[in-house]
JSON list of C-alpha atoms in Angstrom, two decimals:
[
{"chain": "Q", "resi": 1, "resn": "ASP", "atom": "CA", "xyz": [97.45, 86.38, 79.04]},
{"chain": "Q", "resi": 2, "resn": "ILE", "atom": "CA", "xyz": [93.85, 85.37, 78.41]},
{"chain": "Q", "resi": 3, "resn": "GLN", "atom": "CA", "xyz": [91.91, 88.11, 76.64]},
{"chain": "Q", "resi": 4, "resn": "MET", "atom": "CA", "xyz": [88.22, 88.47, 77.45]},
{"chain": "Q", "resi": 5, "resn": "THR", "atom": "CA", "xyz": [86.03, 90.11, 74.82]},
{"chain": "Q", "resi": 6, "resn": "GLN", "atom": "CA", "xyz": [82.51, 91.22, 75.62]},
{"chain": "Q", "resi": 7, "resn": "SER", "atom": "CA", "xyz": [79.80, 92.10, 73.16]},
{"chain": "Q", "resi": 8, "resn": "PRO", "atom": "CA", "xyz": [78.08, 94.35, 72.71]},
{"chain": "Q", "resi": 9, "resn": "SER", "atom": "CA", "xyz": [79.96, 97.15, 74.46]},
{"chain": "Q", "resi": 10, "resn": "SER", "atom": "CA", "xyz": [76.62, 98.84, 75.08]},
{"chain": "Q", "resi": 11, "resn": "LEU", "atom": "CA", "xyz": [72.97, 98.19, 74.48]},
{"chain": "Q", "resi": 12, "resn": "SER", "atom": "CA", "xyz": [69.66, 99.96, 74.93]},
{"chain": "Q", "resi": 13, "resn": "ALA", "atom": "CA", "xyz": [66.72, 98.00, 76.23]},
{"chain": "Q", "resi": 14, "resn": "SER", "atom": "CA", "xyz": [63.34, 98.50, 77.83]},
{"chain": "Q", "resi": 15, "resn": "VAL", "atom": "CA", "xyz": [62.01, 97.31, 81.14]},
{"chain": "Q", "resi": 16, "resn": "GLY", "atom": "CA", "xyz": [60.74, 93.77, 80.69]},
{"chain": "Q", "resi": 17, "resn": "ASP", "atom": "CA", "xyz": [63.10, 92.94, 77.81]},
{"chain": "Q", "resi": 18, "resn": "ARG", "atom": "CA", "xyz": [65.20, 89.81, 77.71]},
{"chain": "Q", "resi": 19, "resn": "VAL", "atom": "CA", "xyz": [68.85, 90.82, 77.48]},
{"chain": "Q", "resi": 20, "resn": "SER", "atom": "CA", "xyz": [71.90, 88.72, 76.66]},
{"chain": "Q", "resi": 21, "resn": "ILE", "atom": "CA", "xyz": [75.54, 89.69, 76.95]},
{"chain": "Q", "resi": 22, "resn": "THR", "atom": "CA", "xyz": [78.30, 87.59, 75.43]},
{"chain": "Q", "resi": 23, "resn": "CYS", "atom": "CA", "xyz": [81.83, 87.05, 76.69]},
{"chain": "Q", "resi": 24, "resn": "ARG", "atom": "CA", "xyz": [84.48, 85.25, 74.67]},
{"chain": "Q", "resi": 25, "resn": "ALA", "atom": "CA", "xyz": [87.83, 84.03, 76.00]},
{"chain": "Q", "resi": 26, "resn": "SER", "atom": "CA", "xyz": [90.95, 83.92, 73.84]},
{"chain": "Q", "resi": 27, "resn": "GLN", "atom": "CA", "xyz": [91.51, 80.30, 74.93]},
{"chain": "Q", "resi": 28, "resn": "SER", "atom": "CA", "xyz": [89.48, 77.67, 76.68]},
{"chain": "Q", "resi": 29, "resn": "ILE", "atom": "CA", "xyz": [88.80, 78.48, 80.33]},
{"chain": "Q", "resi": 30, "resn": "SER", "atom": "CA", "xyz": [86.41, 75.61, 81.08]},
{"chain": "Q", "resi": 31, "resn": "SER", "atom": "CA", "xyz": [83.81, 77.13, 83.45]},
{"chain": "Q", "resi": 32, "resn": "TYR", "atom": "CA", "xyz": [86.19, 79.53, 85.21]},
{"chain": "Q", "resi": 33, "resn": "LEU", "atom": "CA", "xyz": [84.07, 82.56, 84.41]},
{"chain": "Q", "resi": 34, "resn": "ASN", "atom": "CA", "xyz": [82.41, 85.08, 86.69]},
{"chain": "Q", "resi": 35, "resn": "TRP", "atom": "CA", "xyz": [80.01, 87.96, 86.05]},
{"chain": "Q", "resi": 36, "resn": "TYR", "atom": "CA", "xyz": [79.79, 91.27, 87.93]},
{"chain": "Q", "resi": 37, "resn": "GLN", "atom": "CA", "xyz": [77.44, 94.24, 87.90]},
{"chain": "Q", "resi": 38, "resn": "GLN", "atom": "CA", "xyz": [78.67, 97.78, 88.53]},
{"chain": "Q", "resi": 39, "resn": "LYS", "atom": "CA", "xyz": [76.48, 100.81, 89.06]},
{"chain": "Q", "resi": 40, "resn": "GLY", "atom": "CA", "xyz": [77.41, 104.49, 89.08]},
{"chain": "Q", "resi": 41, "resn": "GLY", "atom": "CA", "xyz": [81.04, 104.31, 90.19]},
{"chain": "Q", "resi": 42, "resn": "LYS", "atom": "CA", "xyz": [80.25, 101.94, 93.04]},
{"chain": "Q", "resi": 43, "resn": "ALA", "atom": "CA", "xyz": [82.17, 98.74, 93.70]},
{"chain": "Q", "resi": 44, "resn": "PRO", "atom": "CA", "xyz": [81.28, 95.80, 91.45]},
{"chain": "Q", "resi": 45, "resn": "LYS", "atom": "CA", "xyz": [78.85, 93.20, 92.73]},
{"chain": "Q", "resi": 46, "resn": "LEU", "atom": "CA", "xyz": [79.18, 89.48, 92.03]},
{"chain": "Q", "resi": 47, "resn": "LEU", "atom": "CA", "xyz": [76.24, 88.02, 90.10]},
{"chain": "Q", "resi": 48, "resn": "ILE", "atom": "CA", "xyz": [77.37, 84.66, 88.73]},
{"chain": "Q", "resi": 49, "resn": "TYR", "atom": "CA", "xyz": [80.38, 82.48, 89.52]},
{"chain": "Q", "resi": 50, "resn": "ALA", "atom": "CA", "xyz": [81.71, 79.34, 87.87]},
{"chain": "Q", "resi": 51, "resn": "ALA", "atom": "CA", "xyz": [79.84, 80.30, 84.68]},
{"chain": "Q", "resi": 52, "resn": "SER", "atom": "CA", "xyz": [76.36, 79.41, 85.88]},
{"chain": "Q", "resi": 53, "resn": "SER", "atom": "CA", "xyz": [76.11, 79.50, 89.68]},
{"chain": "Q", "resi": 54, "resn": "LEU", "atom": "CA", "xyz": [73.92, 82.30, 91.00]},
{"chain": "Q", "resi": 55, "resn": "GLN", "atom": "CA", "xyz": [75.41, 84.22, 93.92]},
{"chain": "Q", "resi": 56, "resn": "SER", "atom": "CA", "xyz": [73.28, 84.20, 97.04]},
{"chain": "Q", "resi": 57, "resn": "GLY", "atom": "CA", "xyz": [70.82, 87.09, 97.10]},
{"chain": "Q", "resi": 58, "resn": "VAL", "atom": "CA", "xyz": [70.98, 87.76, 93.36]},
{"chain": "Q", "resi": 59, "resn": "PRO", "atom": "CA", "xyz": [67.54, 87.68, 91.65]},
{"chain": "Q", "resi": 60, "resn": "SER", "atom": "CA", "xyz": [66.77, 84.59, 89.62]},
{"chain": "Q", "resi": 61, "resn": "ARG", "atom": "CA", "xyz": [66.18, 86.66, 86.47]},
{"chain": "Q", "resi": 62, "resn": "PHE", "atom": "CA", "xyz": [69.98, 86.62, 86.12]},
{"chain": "Q", "resi": 63, "resn": "SER", "atom": "CA", "xyz": [71.50, 83.48, 84.66]},
{"chain": "Q", "resi": 64, "resn": "GLY", "atom": "CA", "xyz": [74.81, 82.44, 83.17]},
{"chain": "Q", "resi": 65, "resn": "SER", "atom": "CA", "xyz": [75.71, 79.78, 80.66]},
{"chain": "Q", "resi": 66, "resn": "GLY", "atom": "CA", "xyz": [78.59, 78.53, 78.57]},
{"chain": "Q", "resi": 67, "resn": "SER", "atom": "CA", "xyz": [81.91, 76.78, 78.87]},
{"chain": "Q", "resi": 68, "resn": "GLY", "atom": "CA", "xyz": [85.18, 76.66, 77.00]},
{"chain": "Q", "resi": 69, "resn": "THR", "atom": "CA", "xyz": [85.48, 80.00, 75.24]},
{"chain": "Q", "resi": 70, "resn": "ASP", "atom": "CA", "xyz": [81.92, 81.29, 74.89]},
{"chain": "Q", "resi": 71, "resn": "PHE", "atom": "CA", "xyz": [79.72, 82.50, 77.72]},
{"chain": "Q", "resi": 72, "resn": "THR", "atom": "CA", "xyz": [76.45, 84.36, 78.09]},
{"chain": "Q", "resi": 73, "resn": "LEU", "atom": "CA", "xyz": [74.85, 86.41, 80.83]},
{"chain": "Q", "resi": 74, "resn": "THR", "atom": "CA", "xyz": [71.08, 86.62, 80.43]},
{"chain": "Q", "resi": 75, "resn": "ILE", "atom": "CA", "xyz": [68.62, 88.86, 82.20]},
{"chain": "Q", "resi": 76, "resn": "SER", "atom": "CA", "xyz": [65.22, 87.31, 81.59]},
{"chain": "Q", "resi": 77, "resn": "SER", "atom": "CA", "xyz": [63.12, 90.41, 82.28]},
{"chain": "Q", "resi": 78, "resn": "LEU", "atom": "CA", "xyz": [65.04, 93.66, 82.65]},
{"chain": "Q", "resi": 79, "resn": "GLN", "atom": "CA", "xyz": [64.16, 95.70, 85.72]},
{"chain": "Q", "resi": 80, "resn": "PRO", "atom": "CA", "xyz": [64.87, 99.40, 86.37]},
{"chain": "Q", "resi": 81, "resn": "GLU", "atom": "CA", "xyz": [67.58, 98.52, 88.88]},
{"chain": "Q", "resi": 82, "resn": "ASP", "atom": "CA", "xyz": [69.42, 96.42, 86.27]},
{"chain": "Q", "resi": 83, "resn": "PHE", "atom": "CA", "xyz": [70.64, 99.39, 84.25]},
{"chain": "Q", "resi": 84, "resn": "ALA", "atom": "CA", "xyz": [74.34, 99.16, 84.90]},
{"chain": "Q", "resi": 85, "resn": "THR", "atom": "CA", "xyz": [77.63, 97.97, 83.43]},
{"chain": "Q", "resi": 86, "resn": "TYR", "atom": "CA", "xyz": [78.37, 94.25, 83.40]},
{"chain": "Q", "resi": 87, "resn": "TYR", "atom": "CA", "xyz": [81.80, 92.62, 83.38]},
{"chain": "Q", "resi": 88, "resn": "CYS", "atom": "CA", "xyz": [82.94, 89.08, 82.83]},
{"chain": "Q", "resi": 89, "resn": "GLN", "atom": "CA", "xyz": [86.15, 87.82, 84.46]},
{"chain": "Q", "resi": 90, "resn": "GLN", "atom": "CA", "xyz": [88.17, 84.65, 84.02]},
{"chain": "Q", "resi": 91, "resn": "SER", "atom": "CA", "xyz": [89.71, 82.86, 86.98]},
{"chain": "Q", "resi": 92, "resn": "TYR", "atom": "CA", "xyz": [91.34, 80.05, 85.00]},
{"chain": "Q", "resi": 93, "resn": "ILE", "atom": "CA", "xyz": [94.85, 81.42, 85.33]},
{"chain": "Q", "resi": 94, "resn": "THR", "atom": "CA", "xyz": [96.69, 84.51, 86.50]},
{"chain": "Q", "resi": 95, "resn": "PRO", "atom": "CA", "xyz": [96.75, 87.23, 85.50]},
{"chain": "Q", "resi": 96, "resn": "LEU", "atom": "CA", "xyz": [93.05, 87.27, 86.23]},
{"chain": "Q", "resi": 97, "resn": "THR", "atom": "CA", "xyz": [91.44, 89.28, 83.46]},
{"chain": "Q", "resi": 98, "resn": "PHE", "atom": "CA", "xyz": [88.18, 91.11, 82.88]},
{"chain": "Q", "resi": 99, "resn": "GLY", "atom": "CA", "xyz": [86.17, 91.81, 79.80]},
{"chain": "Q", "resi": 100, "resn": "GLY", "atom": "CA", "xyz": [85.83, 95.41, 78.69]},
{"chain": "Q", "resi": 101, "resn": "GLY", "atom": "CA", "xyz": [82.31, 95.75, 80.03]},
{"chain": "Q", "resi": 102, "resn": "THR", "atom": "CA", "xyz": [78.80, 96.05, 78.61]},
{"chain": "Q", "resi": 103, "resn": "LYS", "atom": "CA", "xyz": [76.76, 99.10, 79.52]},
{"chain": "Q", "resi": 104, "resn": "VAL", "atom": "CA", "xyz": [73.02, 98.44, 79.65]},
{"chain": "Q", "resi": 105, "resn": "GLU", "atom": "CA", "xyz": [71.05, 101.63, 79.13]},
{"chain": "Q", "resi": 106, "resn": "ILE", "atom": "CA", "xyz": [67.39, 102.57, 79.11]},
{"chain": "Q", "resi": 107, "resn": "LYS", "atom": "CA", "xyz": [65.76, 102.73, 75.70]},
{"chain": "B", "resi": 1, "resn": "GLU", "atom": "CA", "xyz": [78.73, 92.04, 108.37]},
{"chain": "B", "resi": 2, "resn": "VAL", "atom": "CA", "xyz": [81.76, 91.91, 106.11]},
{"chain": "B", "resi": 3, "resn": "GLN", "atom": "CA", "xyz": [83.47, 95.27, 105.61]},
{"chain": "B", "resi": 4, "resn": "LEU", "atom": "CA", "xyz": [86.53, 96.26, 103.61]},
{"chain": "B", "resi": 5, "resn": "VAL", "atom": "CA", "xyz": [87.69, 99.85, 104.03]},
{"chain": "B", "resi": 6, "resn": "GLU", "atom": "CA", "xyz": [90.47, 101.22, 101.83]},
{"chain": "B", "resi": 7, "resn": "SER", "atom": "CA", "xyz": [92.50, 104.30, 102.61]},
{"chain": "B", "resi": 8, "resn": "GLY", "atom": "CA", "xyz": [95.69, 106.01, 101.54]},
{"chain": "B", "resi": 9, "resn": "GLY", "atom": "CA", "xyz": [94.71, 107.31, 98.14]},
{"chain": "B", "resi": 10, "resn": "GLY", "atom": "CA", "xyz": [95.55, 110.81, 96.98]},
{"chain": "B", "resi": 11, "resn": "LEU", "atom": "CA", "xyz": [97.50, 112.95, 94.56]},
{"chain": "B", "resi": 12, "resn": "VAL", "atom": "CA", "xyz": [101.10, 112.00, 93.86]},
{"chain": "B", "resi": 13, "resn": "LYS", "atom": "CA", "xyz": [103.63, 113.11, 91.27]},
{"chain": "B", "resi": 14, "resn": "PRO", "atom": "CA", "xyz": [104.97, 110.75, 88.61]},
{"chain": "B", "resi": 15, "resn": "GLY", "atom": "CA", "xyz": [107.80, 108.71, 90.03]},
{"chain": "B", "resi": 16, "resn": "GLY", "atom": "CA", "xyz": [106.41, 109.01, 93.54]},
{"chain": "B", "resi": 17, "resn": "SER", "atom": "CA", "xyz": [105.18, 106.40, 95.99]},
{"chain": "B", "resi": 18, "resn": "LEU", "atom": "CA", "xyz": [101.99, 105.71, 97.88]},
{"chain": "B", "resi": 19, "resn": "ARG", "atom": "CA", "xyz": [100.80, 102.96, 100.20]},
{"chain": "B", "resi": 20, "resn": "LEU", "atom": "CA", "xyz": [97.20, 101.89, 100.26]},
{"chain": "B", "resi": 21, "resn": "SER", "atom": "CA", "xyz": [95.62, 100.04, 103.16]},
{"chain": "B", "resi": 22, "resn": "CYS", "atom": "CA", "xyz": [92.51, 97.89, 103.35]},
{"chain": "B", "resi": 23, "resn": "VAL", "atom": "CA", "xyz": [91.15, 97.07, 106.80]},
{"chain": "B", "resi": 24, "resn": "VAL", "atom": "CA", "xyz": [88.90, 94.06, 106.86]},
{"chain": "B", "resi": 25, "resn": "SER", "atom": "CA", "xyz": [86.26, 92.97, 109.37]},
{"chain": "B", "resi": 26, "resn": "GLY", "atom": "CA", "xyz": [83.46, 90.44, 109.58]},
{"chain": "B", "resi": 27, "resn": "PHE", "atom": "CA", "xyz": [85.35, 87.41, 108.32]},
{"chain": "B", "resi": 28, "resn": "THR", "atom": "CA", "xyz": [88.48, 85.40, 109.03]},
{"chain": "B", "resi": 29, "resn": "PHE", "atom": "CA", "xyz": [91.12, 87.49, 107.29]},
{"chain": "B", "resi": 30, "resn": "ILE", "atom": "CA", "xyz": [94.00, 85.15, 108.12]},
{"chain": "B", "resi": 31, "resn": "ASN", "atom": "CA", "xyz": [92.54, 82.47, 105.82]},
{"chain": "B", "resi": 32, "resn": "ALA", "atom": "CA", "xyz": [91.61, 84.81, 102.99]},
{"chain": "B", "resi": 33, "resn": "TRP", "atom": "CA", "xyz": [93.21, 85.31, 99.62]},
{"chain": "B", "resi": 34, "resn": "MET", "atom": "CA", "xyz": [93.00, 88.99, 98.77]},
{"chain": "B", "resi": 35, "resn": "SER", "atom": "CA", "xyz": [93.26, 90.93, 95.56]},
{"chain": "B", "resi": 36, "resn": "TRP", "atom": "CA", "xyz": [93.57, 94.52, 94.43]},
{"chain": "B", "resi": 37, "resn": "VAL", "atom": "CA", "xyz": [91.54, 95.59, 91.39]},
{"chain": "B", "resi": 38, "resn": "ARG", "atom": "CA", "xyz": [91.73, 99.05, 89.83]},
{"chain": "B", "resi": 39, "resn": "GLN", "atom": "CA", "xyz": [89.58, 101.11, 87.52]},
{"chain": "B", "resi": 40, "resn": "ALA", "atom": "CA", "xyz": [90.93, 104.07, 85.59]},
{"chain": "B", "resi": 41, "resn": "PRO", "atom": "CA", "xyz": [88.48, 106.96, 85.13]},
{"chain": "B", "resi": 42, "resn": "GLY", "atom": "CA", "xyz": [85.80, 105.95, 82.65]},
{"chain": "B", "resi": 43, "resn": "LYS", "atom": "CA", "xyz": [87.47, 102.61, 81.98]},
{"chain": "B", "resi": 44, "resn": "GLY", "atom": "CA", "xyz": [86.94, 98.97, 82.88]},
{"chain": "B", "resi": 45, "resn": "LEU", "atom": "CA", "xyz": [88.23, 96.80, 85.68]},
{"chain": "B", "resi": 46, "resn": "GLU", "atom": "CA", "xyz": [91.83, 95.66, 85.84]},
{"chain": "B", "resi": 47, "resn": "TRP", "atom": "CA", "xyz": [93.27, 93.11, 88.23]},
{"chain": "B", "resi": 48, "resn": "VAL", "atom": "CA", "xyz": [96.41, 94.43, 89.92]},
{"chain": "B", "resi": 49, "resn": "GLY", "atom": "CA", "xyz": [97.51, 91.44, 91.95]},
{"chain": "B", "resi": 50, "resn": "ARG", "atom": "CA", "xyz": [96.74, 89.08, 94.80]},
{"chain": "B", "resi": 51, "resn": "ILE", "atom": "CA", "xyz": [98.25, 87.66, 97.94]},
{"chain": "B", "resi": 52, "resn": "LYS", "atom": "CA", "xyz": [97.51, 84.19, 99.23]},
{"chain": "B", "resi": 53, "resn": "SER", "atom": "CA", "xyz": [96.92, 83.35, 102.85]},
{"chain": "B", "resi": 54, "resn": "LYS", "atom": "CA", "xyz": [100.01, 82.43, 104.84]},
{"chain": "B", "resi": 55, "resn": "VAL", "atom": "CA", "xyz": [98.78, 78.88, 105.24]},
{"chain": "B", "resi": 56, "resn": "ASP", "atom": "CA", "xyz": [98.75, 78.65, 101.44]},
{"chain": "B", "resi": 57, "resn": "GLY", "atom": "CA", "xyz": [102.23, 80.11, 101.16]},
{"chain": "B", "resi": 58, "resn": "GLY", "atom": "CA", "xyz": [101.56, 83.85, 101.49]},
{"chain": "B", "resi": 59, "resn": "THR", "atom": "CA", "xyz": [102.95, 84.56, 98.02]},
{"chain": "B", "resi": 60, "resn": "ALA", "atom": "CA", "xyz": [101.84, 87.37, 95.76]},
{"chain": "B", "resi": 61, "resn": "ASP", "atom": "CA", "xyz": [101.17, 87.53, 92.02]},
{"chain": "B", "resi": 62, "resn": "TYR", "atom": "CA", "xyz": [101.02, 90.68, 89.94]},
{"chain": "B", "resi": 63, "resn": "ALA", "atom": "CA", "xyz": [99.72, 91.92, 86.62]},
{"chain": "B", "resi": 64, "resn": "ALA", "atom": "CA", "xyz": [102.45, 92.78, 84.13]},
{"chain": "B", "resi": 65, "resn": "PRO", "atom": "CA", "xyz": [101.88, 96.57, 84.17]},
{"chain": "B", "resi": 66, "resn": "VAL", "atom": "CA", "xyz": [102.68, 96.79, 87.90]},
{"chain": "B", "resi": 67, "resn": "LYS", "atom": "CA", "xyz": [105.14, 93.95, 88.41]},
{"chain": "B", "resi": 68, "resn": "GLY", "atom": "CA", "xyz": [108.37, 95.21, 89.92]},
{"chain": "B", "resi": 69, "resn": "ARG", "atom": "CA", "xyz": [106.78, 98.51, 91.01]},
{"chain": "B", "resi": 70, "resn": "PHE", "atom": "CA", "xyz": [103.92, 97.41, 93.28]},
{"chain": "B", "resi": 71, "resn": "THR", "atom": "CA", "xyz": [104.09, 95.14, 96.32]},
{"chain": "B", "resi": 72, "resn": "ILE", "atom": "CA", "xyz": [101.15, 93.51, 98.05]},
{"chain": "B", "resi": 73, "resn": "SER", "atom": "CA", "xyz": [101.53, 92.53, 101.68]},
{"chain": "B", "resi": 74, "resn": "ARG", "atom": "CA", "xyz": [99.34, 91.69, 104.64]},
{"chain": "B", "resi": 75, "resn": "ASP", "atom": "CA", "xyz": [99.37, 92.00, 108.41]},
{"chain": "B", "resi": 76, "resn": "ASP", "atom": "CA", "xyz": [97.08, 89.29, 109.73]},
{"chain": "B", "resi": 77, "resn": "SER", "atom": "CA", "xyz": [97.38, 90.64, 113.29]},
{"chain": "B", "resi": 78, "resn": "LYS", "atom": "CA", "xyz": [95.78, 93.87, 112.10]},
{"chain": "B", "resi": 79, "resn": "ASN", "atom": "CA", "xyz": [93.37, 92.37, 109.54]},
{"chain": "B", "resi": 80, "resn": "THR", "atom": "CA", "xyz": [94.96, 94.69, 107.02]},
{"chain": "B", "resi": 81, "resn": "LEU", "atom": "CA", "xyz": [95.99, 94.35, 103.39]},
{"chain": "B", "resi": 82, "resn": "TYR", "atom": "CA", "xyz": [98.50, 96.73, 101.83]},
{"chain": "B", "resi": 83, "resn": "LEU", "atom": "CA", "xyz": [99.47, 97.87, 98.37]},
{"chain": "B", "resi": 84, "resn": "GLN", "atom": "CA", "xyz": [102.84, 99.64, 98.18]},
{"chain": "B", "resi": 85, "resn": "MET", "atom": "CA", "xyz": [103.05, 101.53, 94.92]},
{"chain": "B", "resi": 86, "resn": "ASN", "atom": "CA", "xyz": [106.43, 102.86, 93.77]},
{"chain": "B", "resi": 87, "resn": "SER", "atom": "CA", "xyz": [107.61, 104.55, 90.58]},
{"chain": "B", "resi": 88, "resn": "LEU", "atom": "CA", "xyz": [104.08, 105.66, 89.89]},
{"chain": "B", "resi": 89, "resn": "LYS", "atom": "CA", "xyz": [103.07, 106.57, 86.37]},
{"chain": "B", "resi": 90, "resn": "THR", "atom": "CA", "xyz": [100.20, 108.69, 85.09]},
{"chain": "B", "resi": 91, "resn": "GLU", "atom": "CA", "xyz": [98.57, 105.51, 83.78]},
{"chain": "B", "resi": 92, "resn": "ASP", "atom": "CA", "xyz": [98.30, 104.23, 87.36]},
{"chain": "B", "resi": 93, "resn": "THR", "atom": "CA", "xyz": [95.62, 106.85, 88.01]},
{"chain": "B", "resi": 94, "resn": "ALA", "atom": "CA", "xyz": [92.56, 104.86, 89.08]},
{"chain": "B", "resi": 95, "resn": "VAL", "atom": "CA", "xyz": [90.20, 103.90, 91.85]},
{"chain": "B", "resi": 96, "resn": "TYR", "atom": "CA", "xyz": [91.78, 100.99, 93.69]},
{"chain": "B", "resi": 97, "resn": "TYR", "atom": "CA", "xyz": [89.55, 98.35, 95.24]},
{"chain": "B", "resi": 98, "resn": "CYS", "atom": "CA", "xyz": [90.51, 95.61, 97.63]},
{"chain": "B", "resi": 99, "resn": "THR", "atom": "CA", "xyz": [88.49, 92.45, 97.30]},
{"chain": "B", "resi": 100, "resn": "THR", "atom": "CA", "xyz": [88.25, 89.04, 98.89]},
{"chain": "B", "resi": 101, "resn": "GLU", "atom": "CA", "xyz": [88.68, 85.90, 96.84]},
{"chain": "B", "resi": 102, "resn": "GLN", "atom": "CA", "xyz": [86.18, 83.19, 97.56]},
{"chain": "B", "resi": 103, "resn": "SER", "atom": "CA", "xyz": [86.71, 79.68, 96.28]},
{"chain": "B", "resi": 104, "resn": "SER", "atom": "CA", "xyz": [84.95, 76.40, 95.80]},
{"chain": "B", "resi": 105, "resn": "GLY", "atom": "CA", "xyz": [87.28, 73.69, 94.66]},
{"chain": "B", "resi": 106, "resn": "SER", "atom": "CA", "xyz": [89.44, 75.34, 92.02]},
{"chain": "B", "resi": 107, "resn": "PHE", "atom": "CA", "xyz": [86.85, 77.98, 91.17]},
{"chain": "B", "resi": 108, "resn": "ILE", "atom": "CA", "xyz": [87.65, 81.48, 92.43]},
{"chain": "B", "resi": 109, "resn": "TRP", "atom": "CA", "xyz": [85.64, 84.67, 92.40]},
{"chain": "B", "resi": 110, "resn": "PHE", "atom": "CA", "xyz": [85.69, 88.11, 94.02]},
{"chain": "B", "resi": 111, "resn": "ASP", "atom": "CA", "xyz": [82.85, 88.27, 96.51]},
{"chain": "B", "resi": 112, "resn": "TYR", "atom": "CA", "xyz": [83.34, 91.24, 98.87]},
{"chain": "B", "resi": 113, "resn": "TRP", "atom": "CA", "xyz": [84.68, 94.61, 97.73]},
{"chain": "B", "resi": 114, "resn": "GLY", "atom": "CA", "xyz": [85.73, 97.79, 99.45]},
{"chain": "B", "resi": 115, "resn": "GLN", "atom": "CA", "xyz": [84.41, 101.20, 98.46]},
{"chain": "B", "resi": 116, "resn": "GLY", "atom": "CA", "xyz": [87.61, 102.06, 96.62]},
{"chain": "B", "resi": 117, "resn": "THR", "atom": "CA", "xyz": [90.23, 104.75, 97.05]},
{"chain": "B", "resi": 118, "resn": "LEU", "atom": "CA", "xyz": [91.27, 107.15, 94.30]},
{"chain": "B", "resi": 119, "resn": "VAL", "atom": "CA", "xyz": [94.91, 107.46, 93.32]},
{"chain": "B", "resi": 120, "resn": "THR", "atom": "CA", "xyz": [95.78, 110.33, 91.01]},
{"chain": "B", "resi": 121, "resn": "VAL", "atom": "CA", "xyz": [99.25, 110.49, 89.49]},
{"chain": "B", "resi": 122, "resn": "SER", "atom": "CA", "xyz": [99.87, 113.91, 88.00]},
{"chain": "B", "resi": 123, "resn": "SER", "atom": "CA", "xyz": [102.50, 116.61, 87.96]}
]
């Protein structure tokens, strides 16, 4: 199985900060990497698919980059509604696997 | 508007069985690949398994922890996805989400999600 490792597991940031979250795959997954946001026990929401494609309706302050084994989700200017937990997920091969999550908290 | 509504969760004893349902509306279910994803209390997301559309073979794949105990099926006439869970263990306690798989070429992602249904396995 492909292991997905996110770092950090949590971070504290202020409104307006630039935030980056890293996701590393245990083997190359090309660009088969998606990012989700989850708030307060609600269902996850797709942000980025295929490593860098922004889902329709998602603010442009969210961006994704990377390929192979190393990927980054960047929030260019953190907004109050962005405080949440973020997950990466590989779709290269089954079993589809998620990273452990990164909780973004208010500083 | 796309809607996925799960039901069937509840409290069950270890070794017991439960069947979850997910009724879908607002898109063409018959062509959709569907997955179940679960989240244990306070933990991250875990893919449970998926079922392909019948036109793509209708086969199901499972994560190792549930293989042989869980079965995913679908009734396209009812726009409904099922998850039959047998031989339940305490570690199966989680919120279970159904989700649609969207694709572009070989790229796949989960786009629509249900609200989730809680399964608690406890004596």
